[in-house]
Short mmCIF file of C-alpha atoms and ligand atoms in Angstrom, two decimals:
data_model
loop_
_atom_site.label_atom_id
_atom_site.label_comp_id
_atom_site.label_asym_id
_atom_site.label_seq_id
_atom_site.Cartn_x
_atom_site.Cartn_y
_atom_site.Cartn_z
CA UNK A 1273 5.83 -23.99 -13.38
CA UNK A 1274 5.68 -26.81 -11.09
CA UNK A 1275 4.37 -26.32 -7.51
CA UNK A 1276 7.78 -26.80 -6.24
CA UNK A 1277 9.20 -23.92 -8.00
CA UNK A 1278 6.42 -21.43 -7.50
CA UNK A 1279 5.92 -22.08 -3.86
CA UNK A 1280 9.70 -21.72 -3.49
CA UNK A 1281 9.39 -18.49 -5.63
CA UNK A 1282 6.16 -17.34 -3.93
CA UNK A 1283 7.75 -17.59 -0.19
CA UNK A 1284 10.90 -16.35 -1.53
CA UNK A 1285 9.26 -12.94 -3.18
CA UNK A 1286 7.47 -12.46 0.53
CA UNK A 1287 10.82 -13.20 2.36
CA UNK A 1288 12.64 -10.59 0.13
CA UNK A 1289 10.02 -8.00 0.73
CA UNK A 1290 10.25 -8.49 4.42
CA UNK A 1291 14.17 -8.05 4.35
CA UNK A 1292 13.35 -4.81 2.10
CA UNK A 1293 11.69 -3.22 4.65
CA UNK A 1294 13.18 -0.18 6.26
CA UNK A 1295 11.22 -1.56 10.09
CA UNK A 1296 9.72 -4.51 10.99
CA UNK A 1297 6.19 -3.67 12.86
CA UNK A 1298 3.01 -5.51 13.49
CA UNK A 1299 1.76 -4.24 9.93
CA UNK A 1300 4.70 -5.80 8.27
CA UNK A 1301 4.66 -8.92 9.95
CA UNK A 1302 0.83 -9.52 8.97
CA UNK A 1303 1.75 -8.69 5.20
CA UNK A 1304 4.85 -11.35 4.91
CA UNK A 1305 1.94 -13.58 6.99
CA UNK A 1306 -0.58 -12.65 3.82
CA UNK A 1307 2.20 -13.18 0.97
CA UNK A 1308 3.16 -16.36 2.82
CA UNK A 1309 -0.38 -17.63 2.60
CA UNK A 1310 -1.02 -16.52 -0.81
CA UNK A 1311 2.02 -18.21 -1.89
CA UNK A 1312 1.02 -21.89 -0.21
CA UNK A 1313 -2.42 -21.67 -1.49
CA UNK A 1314 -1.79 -20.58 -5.05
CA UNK A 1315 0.86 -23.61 -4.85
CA UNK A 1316 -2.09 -25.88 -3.55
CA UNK A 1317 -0.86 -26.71 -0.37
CA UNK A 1318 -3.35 -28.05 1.60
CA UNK A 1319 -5.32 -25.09 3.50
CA UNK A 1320 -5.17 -26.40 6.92
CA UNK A 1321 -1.72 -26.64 7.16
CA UNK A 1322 -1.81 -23.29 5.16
CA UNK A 1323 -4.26 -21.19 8.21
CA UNK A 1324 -2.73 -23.31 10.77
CA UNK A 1325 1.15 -22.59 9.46
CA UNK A 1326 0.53 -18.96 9.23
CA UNK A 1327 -1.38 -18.56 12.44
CA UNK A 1328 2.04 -20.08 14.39
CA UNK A 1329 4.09 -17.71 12.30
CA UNK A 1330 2.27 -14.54 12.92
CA UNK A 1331 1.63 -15.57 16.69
CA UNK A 1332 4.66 -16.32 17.29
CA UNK A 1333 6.71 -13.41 15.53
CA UNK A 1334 4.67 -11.31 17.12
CA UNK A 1335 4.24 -12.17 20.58
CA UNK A 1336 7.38 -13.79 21.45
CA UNK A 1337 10.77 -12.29 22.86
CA UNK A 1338 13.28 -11.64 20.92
CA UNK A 1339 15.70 -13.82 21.13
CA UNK A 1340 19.07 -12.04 22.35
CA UNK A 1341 21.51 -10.48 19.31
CA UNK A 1342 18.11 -10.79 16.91
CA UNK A 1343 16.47 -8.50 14.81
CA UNK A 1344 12.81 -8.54 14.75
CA UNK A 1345 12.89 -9.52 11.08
CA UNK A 1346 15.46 -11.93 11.43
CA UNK A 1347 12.97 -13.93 13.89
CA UNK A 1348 10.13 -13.61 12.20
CA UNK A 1349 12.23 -15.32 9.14
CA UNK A 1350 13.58 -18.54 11.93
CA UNK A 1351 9.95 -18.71 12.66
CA UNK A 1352 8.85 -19.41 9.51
CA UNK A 1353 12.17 -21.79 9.27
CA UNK A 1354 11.38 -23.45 12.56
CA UNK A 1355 7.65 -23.82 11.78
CA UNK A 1356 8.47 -25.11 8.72
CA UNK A 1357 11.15 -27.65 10.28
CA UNK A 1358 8.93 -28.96 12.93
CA UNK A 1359 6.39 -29.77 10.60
CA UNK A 1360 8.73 -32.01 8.33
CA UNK A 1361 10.40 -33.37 11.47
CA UNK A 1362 13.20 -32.15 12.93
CA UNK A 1363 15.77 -34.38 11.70
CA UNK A 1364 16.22 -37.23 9.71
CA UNK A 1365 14.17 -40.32 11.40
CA UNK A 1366 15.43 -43.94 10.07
CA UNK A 1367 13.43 -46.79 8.91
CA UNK A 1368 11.69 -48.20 11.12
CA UNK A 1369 13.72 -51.22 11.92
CA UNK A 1370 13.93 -53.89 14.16
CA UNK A 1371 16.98 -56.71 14.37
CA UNK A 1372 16.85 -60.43 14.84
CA UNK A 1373 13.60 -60.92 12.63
CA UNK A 1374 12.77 -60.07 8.81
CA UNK A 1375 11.37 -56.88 8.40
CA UNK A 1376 9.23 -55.71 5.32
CA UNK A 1377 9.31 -52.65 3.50
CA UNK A 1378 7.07 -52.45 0.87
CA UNK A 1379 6.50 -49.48 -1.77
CA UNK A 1380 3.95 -48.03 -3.02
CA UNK A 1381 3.67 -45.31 -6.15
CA UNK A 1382 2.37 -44.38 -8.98
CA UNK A 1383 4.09 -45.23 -12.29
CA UNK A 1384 7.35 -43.78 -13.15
CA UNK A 1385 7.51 -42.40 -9.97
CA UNK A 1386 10.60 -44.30 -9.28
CA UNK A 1387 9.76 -47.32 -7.41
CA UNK A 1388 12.32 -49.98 -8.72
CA UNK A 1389 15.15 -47.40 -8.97
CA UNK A 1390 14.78 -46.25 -5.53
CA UNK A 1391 14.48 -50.37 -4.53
CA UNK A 1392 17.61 -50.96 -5.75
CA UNK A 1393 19.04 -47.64 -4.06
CA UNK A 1394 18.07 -48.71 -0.91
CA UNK A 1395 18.71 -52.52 -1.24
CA UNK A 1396 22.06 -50.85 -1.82
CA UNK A 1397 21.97 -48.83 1.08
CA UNK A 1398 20.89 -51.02 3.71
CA UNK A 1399 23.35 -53.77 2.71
CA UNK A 1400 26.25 -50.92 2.84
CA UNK A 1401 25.13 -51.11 6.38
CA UNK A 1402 25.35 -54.28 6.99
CA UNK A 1403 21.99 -55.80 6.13
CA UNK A 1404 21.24 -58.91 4.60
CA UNK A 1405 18.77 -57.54 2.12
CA UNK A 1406 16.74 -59.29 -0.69
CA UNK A 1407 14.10 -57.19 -2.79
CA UNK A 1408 11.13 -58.85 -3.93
CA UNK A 1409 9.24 -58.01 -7.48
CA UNK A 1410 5.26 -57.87 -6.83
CA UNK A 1411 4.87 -55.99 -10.48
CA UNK A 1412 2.86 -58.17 -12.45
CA UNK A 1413 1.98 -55.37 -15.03
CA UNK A 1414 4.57 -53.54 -16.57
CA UNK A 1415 6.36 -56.14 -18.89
CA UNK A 1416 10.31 -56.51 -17.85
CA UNK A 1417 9.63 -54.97 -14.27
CA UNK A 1418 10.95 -58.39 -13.01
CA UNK A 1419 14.02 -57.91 -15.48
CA UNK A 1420 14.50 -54.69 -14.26
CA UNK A 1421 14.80 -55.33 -10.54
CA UNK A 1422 16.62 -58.24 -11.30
CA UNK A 1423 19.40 -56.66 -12.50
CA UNK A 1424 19.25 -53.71 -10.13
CA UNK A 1425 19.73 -56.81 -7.06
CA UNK A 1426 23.06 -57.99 -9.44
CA UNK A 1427 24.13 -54.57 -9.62
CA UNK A 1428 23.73 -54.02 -5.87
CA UNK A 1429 24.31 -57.81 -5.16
CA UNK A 1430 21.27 -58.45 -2.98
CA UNK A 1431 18.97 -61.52 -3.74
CA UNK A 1432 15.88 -61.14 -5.76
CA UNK A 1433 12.80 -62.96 -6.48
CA UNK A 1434 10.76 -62.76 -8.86
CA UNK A 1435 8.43 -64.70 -11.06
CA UNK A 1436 8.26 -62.75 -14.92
CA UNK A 1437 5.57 -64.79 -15.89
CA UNK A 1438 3.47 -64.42 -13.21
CA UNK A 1439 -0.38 -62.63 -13.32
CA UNK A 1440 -0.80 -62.47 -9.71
CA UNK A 1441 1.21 -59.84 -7.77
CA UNK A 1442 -0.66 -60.96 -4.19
CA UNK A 1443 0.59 -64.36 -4.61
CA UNK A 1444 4.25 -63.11 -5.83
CA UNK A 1445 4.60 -61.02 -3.07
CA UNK A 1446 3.88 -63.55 -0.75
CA UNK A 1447 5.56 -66.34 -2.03
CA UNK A 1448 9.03 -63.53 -2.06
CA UNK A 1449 8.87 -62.76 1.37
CA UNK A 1450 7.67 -66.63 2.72
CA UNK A 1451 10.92 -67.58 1.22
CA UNK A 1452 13.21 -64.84 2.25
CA UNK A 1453 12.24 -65.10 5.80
CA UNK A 1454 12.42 -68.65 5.63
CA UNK A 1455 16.15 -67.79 4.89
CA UNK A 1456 16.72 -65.62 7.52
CA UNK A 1457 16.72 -62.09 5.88
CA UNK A 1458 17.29 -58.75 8.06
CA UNK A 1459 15.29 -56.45 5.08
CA UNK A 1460 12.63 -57.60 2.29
CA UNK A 1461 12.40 -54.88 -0.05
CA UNK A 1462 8.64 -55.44 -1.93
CA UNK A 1463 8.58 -53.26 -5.64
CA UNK A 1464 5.09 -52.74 -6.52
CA UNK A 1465 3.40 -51.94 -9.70
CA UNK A 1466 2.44 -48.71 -10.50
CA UNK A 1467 -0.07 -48.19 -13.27
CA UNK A 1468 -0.62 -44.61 -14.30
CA UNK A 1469 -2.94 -42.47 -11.54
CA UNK A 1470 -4.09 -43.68 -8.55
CA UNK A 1471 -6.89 -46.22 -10.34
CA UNK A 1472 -9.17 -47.92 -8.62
CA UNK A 1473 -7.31 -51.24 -9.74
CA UNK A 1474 -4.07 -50.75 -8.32
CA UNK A 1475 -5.05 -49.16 -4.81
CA UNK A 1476 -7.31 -52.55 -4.47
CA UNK A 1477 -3.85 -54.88 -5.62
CA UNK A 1478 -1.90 -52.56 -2.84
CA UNK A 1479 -4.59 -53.47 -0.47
CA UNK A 1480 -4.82 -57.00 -0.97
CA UNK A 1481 -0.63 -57.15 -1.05
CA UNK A 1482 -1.06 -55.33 2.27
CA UNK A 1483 -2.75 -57.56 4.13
CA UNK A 1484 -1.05 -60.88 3.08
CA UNK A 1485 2.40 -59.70 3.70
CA UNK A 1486 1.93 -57.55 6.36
CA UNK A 1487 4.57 -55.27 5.74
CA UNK A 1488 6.46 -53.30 8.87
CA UNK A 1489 6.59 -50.21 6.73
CA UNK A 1490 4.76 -49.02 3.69
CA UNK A 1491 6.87 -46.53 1.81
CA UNK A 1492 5.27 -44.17 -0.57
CA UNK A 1493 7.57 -43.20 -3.52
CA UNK A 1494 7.05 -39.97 -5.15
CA UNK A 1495 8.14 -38.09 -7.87
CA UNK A 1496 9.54 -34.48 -6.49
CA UNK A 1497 8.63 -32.66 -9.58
CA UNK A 1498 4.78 -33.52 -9.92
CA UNK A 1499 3.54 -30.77 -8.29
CA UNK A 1500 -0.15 -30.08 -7.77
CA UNK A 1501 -0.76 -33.41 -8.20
CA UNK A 1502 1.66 -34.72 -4.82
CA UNK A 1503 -1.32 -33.85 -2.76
CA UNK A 1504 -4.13 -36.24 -4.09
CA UNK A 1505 -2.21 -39.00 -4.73
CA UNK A 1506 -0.15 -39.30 -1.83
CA UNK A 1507 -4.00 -39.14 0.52
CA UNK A 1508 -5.30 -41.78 -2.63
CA UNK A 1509 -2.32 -43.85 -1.75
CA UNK A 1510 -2.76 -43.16 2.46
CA UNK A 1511 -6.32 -44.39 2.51
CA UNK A 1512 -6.26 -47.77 0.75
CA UNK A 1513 -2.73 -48.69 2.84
CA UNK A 1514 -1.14 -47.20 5.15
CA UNK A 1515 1.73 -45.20 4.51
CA UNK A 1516 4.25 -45.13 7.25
CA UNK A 1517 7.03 -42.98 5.17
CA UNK A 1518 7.74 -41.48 2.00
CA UNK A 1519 11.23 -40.92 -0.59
CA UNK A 1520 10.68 -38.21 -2.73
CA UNK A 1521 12.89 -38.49 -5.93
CA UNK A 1522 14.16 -36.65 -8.64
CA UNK A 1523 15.22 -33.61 -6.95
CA UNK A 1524 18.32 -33.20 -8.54
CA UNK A 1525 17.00 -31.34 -10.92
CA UNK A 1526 15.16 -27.51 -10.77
CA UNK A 1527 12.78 -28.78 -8.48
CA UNK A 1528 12.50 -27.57 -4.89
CA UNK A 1529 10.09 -30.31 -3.45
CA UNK A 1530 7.45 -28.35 -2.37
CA UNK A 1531 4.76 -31.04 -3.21
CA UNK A 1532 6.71 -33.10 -0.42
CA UNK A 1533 5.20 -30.59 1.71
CA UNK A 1534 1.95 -31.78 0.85
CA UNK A 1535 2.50 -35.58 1.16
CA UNK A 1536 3.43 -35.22 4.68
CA UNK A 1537 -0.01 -33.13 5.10
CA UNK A 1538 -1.74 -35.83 2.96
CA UNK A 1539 -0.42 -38.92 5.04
CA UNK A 1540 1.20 -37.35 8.17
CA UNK A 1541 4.20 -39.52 7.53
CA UNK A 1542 7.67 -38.21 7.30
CA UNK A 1543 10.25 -38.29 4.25
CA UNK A 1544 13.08 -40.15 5.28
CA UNK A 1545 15.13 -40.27 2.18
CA UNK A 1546 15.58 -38.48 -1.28
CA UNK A 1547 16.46 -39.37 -4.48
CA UNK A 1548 19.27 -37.19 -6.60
CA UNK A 1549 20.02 -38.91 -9.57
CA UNK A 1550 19.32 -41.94 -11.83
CA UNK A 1551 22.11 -43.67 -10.13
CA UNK A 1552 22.14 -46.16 -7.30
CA UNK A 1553 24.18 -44.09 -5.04
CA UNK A 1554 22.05 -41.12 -5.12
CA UNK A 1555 20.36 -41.73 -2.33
CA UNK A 1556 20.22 -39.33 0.80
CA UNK A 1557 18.64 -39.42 4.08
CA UNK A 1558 16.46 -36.58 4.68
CA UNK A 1559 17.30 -33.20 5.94
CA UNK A 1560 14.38 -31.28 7.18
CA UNK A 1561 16.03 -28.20 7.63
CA UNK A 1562 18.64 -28.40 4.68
CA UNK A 1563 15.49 -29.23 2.36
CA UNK A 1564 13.53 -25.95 3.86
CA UNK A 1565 16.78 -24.00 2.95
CA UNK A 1566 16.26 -24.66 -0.43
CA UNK A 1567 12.48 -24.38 -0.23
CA UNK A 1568 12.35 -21.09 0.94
CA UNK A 1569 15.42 -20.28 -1.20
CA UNK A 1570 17.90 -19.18 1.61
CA UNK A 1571 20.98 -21.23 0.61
CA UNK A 1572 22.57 -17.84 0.52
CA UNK A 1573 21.23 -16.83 3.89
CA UNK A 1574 23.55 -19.38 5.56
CA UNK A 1575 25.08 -16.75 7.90
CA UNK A 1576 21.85 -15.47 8.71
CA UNK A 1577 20.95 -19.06 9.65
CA UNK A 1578 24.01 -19.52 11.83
CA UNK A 1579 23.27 -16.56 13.20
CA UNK A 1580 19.93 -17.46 14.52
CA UNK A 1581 21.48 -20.83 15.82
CA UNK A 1582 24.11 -19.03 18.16
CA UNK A 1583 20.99 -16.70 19.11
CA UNK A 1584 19.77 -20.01 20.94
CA UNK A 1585 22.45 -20.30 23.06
CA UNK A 1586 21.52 -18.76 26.48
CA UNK A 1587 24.34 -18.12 29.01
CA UNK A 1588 24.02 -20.02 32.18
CA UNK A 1589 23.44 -17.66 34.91
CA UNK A 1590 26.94 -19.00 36.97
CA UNK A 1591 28.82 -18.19 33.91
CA UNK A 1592 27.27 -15.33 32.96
CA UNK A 1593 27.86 -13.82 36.68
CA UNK A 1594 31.44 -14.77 36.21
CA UNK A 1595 32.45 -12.99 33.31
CA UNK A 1596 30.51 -10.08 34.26
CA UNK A 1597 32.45 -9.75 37.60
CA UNK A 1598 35.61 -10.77 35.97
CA UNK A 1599 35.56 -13.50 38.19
CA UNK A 1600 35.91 -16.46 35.48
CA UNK A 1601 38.01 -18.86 36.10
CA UNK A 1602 39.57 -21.33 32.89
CA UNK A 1603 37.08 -23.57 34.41
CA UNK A 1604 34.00 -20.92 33.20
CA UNK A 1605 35.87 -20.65 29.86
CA UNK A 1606 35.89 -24.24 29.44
CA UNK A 1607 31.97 -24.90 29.93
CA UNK A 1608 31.35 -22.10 27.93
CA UNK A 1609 33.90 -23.43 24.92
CA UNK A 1610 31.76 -26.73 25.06
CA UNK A 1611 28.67 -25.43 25.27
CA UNK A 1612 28.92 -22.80 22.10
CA UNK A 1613 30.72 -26.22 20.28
CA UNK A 1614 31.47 -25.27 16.75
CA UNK A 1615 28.22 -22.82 16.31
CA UNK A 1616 29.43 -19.79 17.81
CA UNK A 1617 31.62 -17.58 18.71
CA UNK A 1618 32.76 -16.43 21.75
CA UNK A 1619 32.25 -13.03 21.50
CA UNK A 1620 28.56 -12.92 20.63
CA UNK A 1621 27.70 -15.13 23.69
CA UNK A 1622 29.30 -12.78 25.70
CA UNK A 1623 27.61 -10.16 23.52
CA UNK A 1624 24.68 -11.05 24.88
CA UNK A 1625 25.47 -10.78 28.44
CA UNK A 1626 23.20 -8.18 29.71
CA UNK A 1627 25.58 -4.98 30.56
CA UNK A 1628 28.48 -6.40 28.91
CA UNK A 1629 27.97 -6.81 25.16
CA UNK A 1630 27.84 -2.88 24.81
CA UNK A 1631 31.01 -2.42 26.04
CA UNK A 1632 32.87 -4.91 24.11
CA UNK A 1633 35.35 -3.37 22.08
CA UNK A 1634 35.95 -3.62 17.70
CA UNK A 1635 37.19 -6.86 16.98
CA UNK A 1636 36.64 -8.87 20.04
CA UNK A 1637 35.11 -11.59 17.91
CA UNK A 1638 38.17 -12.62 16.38
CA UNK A 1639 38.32 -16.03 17.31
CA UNK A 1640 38.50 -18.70 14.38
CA UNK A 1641 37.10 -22.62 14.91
CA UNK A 1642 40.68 -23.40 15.15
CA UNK A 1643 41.64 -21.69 18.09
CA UNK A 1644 38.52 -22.60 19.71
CA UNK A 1645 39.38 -26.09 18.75
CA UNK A 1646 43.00 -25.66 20.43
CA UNK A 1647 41.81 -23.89 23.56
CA UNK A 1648 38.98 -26.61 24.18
CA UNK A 1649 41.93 -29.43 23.57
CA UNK A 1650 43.94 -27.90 25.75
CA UNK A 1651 41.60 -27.19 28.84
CA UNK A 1652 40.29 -30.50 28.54
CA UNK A 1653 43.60 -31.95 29.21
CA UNK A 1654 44.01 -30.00 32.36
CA UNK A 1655 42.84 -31.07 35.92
CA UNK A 1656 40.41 -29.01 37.60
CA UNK A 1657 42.61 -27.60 40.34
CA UNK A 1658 44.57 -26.06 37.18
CA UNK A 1659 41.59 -24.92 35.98
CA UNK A 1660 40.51 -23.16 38.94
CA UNK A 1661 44.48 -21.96 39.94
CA UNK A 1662 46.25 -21.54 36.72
CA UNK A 1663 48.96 -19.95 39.24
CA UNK A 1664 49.94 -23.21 39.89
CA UNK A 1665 50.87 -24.37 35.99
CA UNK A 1666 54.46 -24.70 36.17
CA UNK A 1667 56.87 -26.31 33.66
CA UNK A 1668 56.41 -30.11 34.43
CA UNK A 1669 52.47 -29.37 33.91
CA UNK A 1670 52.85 -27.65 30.69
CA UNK A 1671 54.45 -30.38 29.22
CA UNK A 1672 51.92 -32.66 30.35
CA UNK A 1673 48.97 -30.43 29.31
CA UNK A 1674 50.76 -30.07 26.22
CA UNK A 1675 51.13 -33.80 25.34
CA UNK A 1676 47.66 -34.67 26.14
CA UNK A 1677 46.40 -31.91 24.09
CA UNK A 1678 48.56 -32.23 21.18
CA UNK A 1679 49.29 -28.85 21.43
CA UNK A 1680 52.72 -26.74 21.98
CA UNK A 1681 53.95 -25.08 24.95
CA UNK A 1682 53.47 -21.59 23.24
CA UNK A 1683 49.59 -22.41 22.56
CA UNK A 1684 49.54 -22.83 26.36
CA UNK A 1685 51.01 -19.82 27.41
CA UNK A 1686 49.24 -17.84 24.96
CA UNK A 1687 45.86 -19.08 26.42
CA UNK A 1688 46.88 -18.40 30.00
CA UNK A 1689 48.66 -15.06 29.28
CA UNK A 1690 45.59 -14.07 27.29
CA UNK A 1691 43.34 -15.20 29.96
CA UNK A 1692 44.56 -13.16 32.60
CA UNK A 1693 44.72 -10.12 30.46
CA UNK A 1694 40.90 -10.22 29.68
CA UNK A 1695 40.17 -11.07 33.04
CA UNK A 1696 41.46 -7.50 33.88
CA UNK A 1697 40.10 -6.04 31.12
CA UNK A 1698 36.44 -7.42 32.13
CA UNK A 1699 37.33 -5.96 36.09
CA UNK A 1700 37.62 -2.86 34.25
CA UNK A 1701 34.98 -2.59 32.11
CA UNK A 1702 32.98 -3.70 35.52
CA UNK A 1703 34.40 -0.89 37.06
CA UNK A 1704 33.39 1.91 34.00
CA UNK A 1705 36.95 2.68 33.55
CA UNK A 1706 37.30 0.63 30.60
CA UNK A 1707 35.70 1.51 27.10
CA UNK A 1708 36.01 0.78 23.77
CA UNK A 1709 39.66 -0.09 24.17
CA UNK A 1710 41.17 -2.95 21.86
CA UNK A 1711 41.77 -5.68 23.95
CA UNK A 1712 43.38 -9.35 22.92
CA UNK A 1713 41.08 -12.04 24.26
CA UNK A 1714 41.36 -14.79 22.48
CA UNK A 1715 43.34 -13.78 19.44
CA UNK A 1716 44.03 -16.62 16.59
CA UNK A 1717 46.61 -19.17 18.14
CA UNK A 1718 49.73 -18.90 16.50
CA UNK A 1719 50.34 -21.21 13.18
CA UNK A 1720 51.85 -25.06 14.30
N1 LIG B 2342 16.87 -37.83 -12.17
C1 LIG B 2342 16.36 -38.80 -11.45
N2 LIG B 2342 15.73 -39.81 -12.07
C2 LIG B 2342 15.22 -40.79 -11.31
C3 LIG B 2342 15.33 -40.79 -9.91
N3 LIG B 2342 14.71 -41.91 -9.45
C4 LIG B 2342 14.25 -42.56 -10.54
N4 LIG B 2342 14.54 -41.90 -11.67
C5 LIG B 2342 14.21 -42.24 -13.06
O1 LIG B 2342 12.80 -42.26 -13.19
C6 LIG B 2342 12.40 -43.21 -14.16
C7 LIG B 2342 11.36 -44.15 -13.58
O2 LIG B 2342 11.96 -44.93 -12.57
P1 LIG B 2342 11.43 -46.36 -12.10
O3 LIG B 2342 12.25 -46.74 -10.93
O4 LIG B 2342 11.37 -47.30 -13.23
O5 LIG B 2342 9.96 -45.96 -11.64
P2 LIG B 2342 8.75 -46.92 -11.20
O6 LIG B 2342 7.86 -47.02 -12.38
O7 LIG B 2342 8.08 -46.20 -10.09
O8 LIG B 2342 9.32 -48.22 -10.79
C8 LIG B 2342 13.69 -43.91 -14.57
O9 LIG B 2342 14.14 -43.36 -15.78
C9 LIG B 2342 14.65 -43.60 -13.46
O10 LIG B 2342 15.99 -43.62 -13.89
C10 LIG B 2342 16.00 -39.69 -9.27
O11 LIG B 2342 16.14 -39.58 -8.04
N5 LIG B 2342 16.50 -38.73 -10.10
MG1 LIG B 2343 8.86 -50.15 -11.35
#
């Protein structure tokens, strides 16, 4: 099994024990902390990262609040998800790129690792964006690499250079990016040769290519399923240049990408893209915490995940006194519609509401992205004297609200009648005289 699969398999197996567990105590937390470890060392992840990693986990799932509307397990999983995210960087980071000059990317891999395929993705890429993009061939070795790029660049119609005969891959590489930023070009793409390990021979070439063309970034390529082996030859590859960011390819197939785990421990540079597939398309920026998903094997934990995000959301004190009171004006329901944005729902913000969320009756959460959608449209399109006096909404104003929303009179009135209603529901329930009883806040909107 490949290190990707087992340390997938190996956090998975400690996750699922955790969720087995009738309680989640400080004994159980330091066990999944044990199984997590055991699991990232037998899949040869560096142990630094491995004591540090674990040591953040266990700290913080067992010293820190818990989040509103969480269960103790269910943090102690987004810690290991937001340790885990961190550490790959948070979200996808570009190229580093900078217009009105040529900029060089140059990269670096070992054999077969998918160098010239993922050249020719991102030639295609970049000039999908608008780039004027020529990739250079500085593989001297492998007979036909020049061939091969060659008719990537016609396939992706970006220049190429190249010189099939040639024995010297320094001079090549020079000579290719002299003349394309002689011309004027926004990316030079520079394919290197690749060789089998990380010989002594090819680190020296990657050197010596280094220093002549001074490339802007050095991008290491490497092959997603090699497992064990990511570690060594990503740090062989980070001391004789200097690896500014890595593609990992080929996970389209079983693979999970673990050893990219160890690359970014190796060379502290990020992944920025992935490759899924042979073909030149199938190339995707990089999404830390999509890929630690499907590390840690909790593509079916999605609601679990969403639920953790809505967690996040903390009311702000002036609308959380509002509601409580039953004070809220549409104004309050409109900052709190834009600040929950598509995550969450209504109903578990106002769970959370110290004093409230106990009282809330079956059902209250019924509100579907839709409707949200609807009422945000339509308070947006009202002035904030309606907001604060929706006495005042008469006829002439409904139409206008209704136009600049794009919704119909009816989704208006239903918002405001509905609004009132909960707002002496929420008096009630302020007052103690109110429990349990069904109440229609924020019911779907009727169909258009
Ligand atoms: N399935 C899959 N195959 C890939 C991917 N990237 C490259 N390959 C294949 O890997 C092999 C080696 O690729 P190549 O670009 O020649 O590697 P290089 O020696 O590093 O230049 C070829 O058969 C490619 O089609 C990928 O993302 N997914
Ligand atoms: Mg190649």
């Amino acid at each position: 099994m490949t290190l990707l699969g087992s340390l997938g398999q190996g956090i998975s197996n400690a996750f699922r024990k955790l969720l087995r567990r009738p309680t989640v105590d400080e004994k159980a937390v330091e066990e999944f902390v044990k199984d997590l470890q055991r699991a990232l060392l037998i899949a040869d992840v560096n142990v630094d990262l491995v004591l540090a990693l674990s040591e953040r986990v266990k700290k913080r799932a067992l010293e820190e609040k818990l989040p509103l509307g969480l269960t103790r397990r269910e943090h102690v999983i987004k810690v290991l998800f937001d340790e885990l995210t961190v550490f790959l960087g948070e979200s996808y980071q570009p190229l580093r790129y900078i217009s009105g000059r040529s900029n060089v990317y140059m990269l670096v891999g070992i054999q077969g690792s998918g160098k010239t395929t993922t050249g020719g993705k991102l030639a295609r890429y970049l000039k999908k964006r608008g780039l004027k993009v020529g990739l250079v061939c500085a593989d001297t070795y492998r007979p036909g690499a020049s061939d091969q790029l060659k008719q990537l660049s016609e396939r992706v119609e970006v220049s190429f250079y190249g010189e099939p005969d040639a024995k010297d891959a320094v001079k090549v590489a020079e000579r290719g990016v002299k003349k394309f930023k002689g011309e004027g070009y926004d990316v030079i793409l520079v394919d290197t040769a690749g060789r089998h390990k990380e010989e002594k021979g090819l680190l020296k070439e990657m050197k010596e290519i280094t220093g002549k063309i001074k490339p802007d970034e050095i991008i290491l390529v490497l092959d997603g399923t090699i497992g064990q082996q990511a570690f060594n030859q990503a740090k062989a590859f980070n001391e004789a240049t200097d690896i500014g960011s890595i593609i990992v390819t080929k996970l389209d197939g079983a693979a999970k990408g673990g050893g990219a785990l160890s690359s970014v421990v190796a060379t502290g540079a990020k992944i920025k893209y992935i490759g899924t597939g042979e073909k030149l398309d199938e190339l995707e920026t990089f999404d830390p915490p999509g890929f630690v998903g499907r590390l840690l094997d909790i593509g079916d934990m999605k609601g679990l995940l969403e639920k953790i995000k809505e967690a996040e959301i903390t009311p702000e004190p002036e609308l959380a006194k509002a509601f409580m009171t039953g004070k809220f004006t549409l104004r309050h329901l409109l900052m709190q519609l834009e600040s929950v944005s598509k995550m969450g729902r209504l109903s578990r913000w106002l769970s959370s509401i110290p004093g409230l969320g106990s009282q809330l009756p079956a059902g209250f959460d019924d509100m579907s992205e839709e409707s949200m959608k609807k009422f945000r449209a339509i308070l947006q399109s009202m002035t904030q004297e309606e907001l604060d006096n929706p006495k005042i909404l008469d006829r002439s104003r409904i139409n206008r609200i209704a136009r600049g929303s794009g919704t119909s009179i009816k989704d208006i009135r239903t918002l405001v009648s509905q609004y009132r209603m909960s707002k002496k529901i929420f008096k009630q329930i302020k007052r103690g005289r109110r429990r349990g009883a069904q109440i229609p806040f924020m019911p779907k909107m009727p169909p258009d």
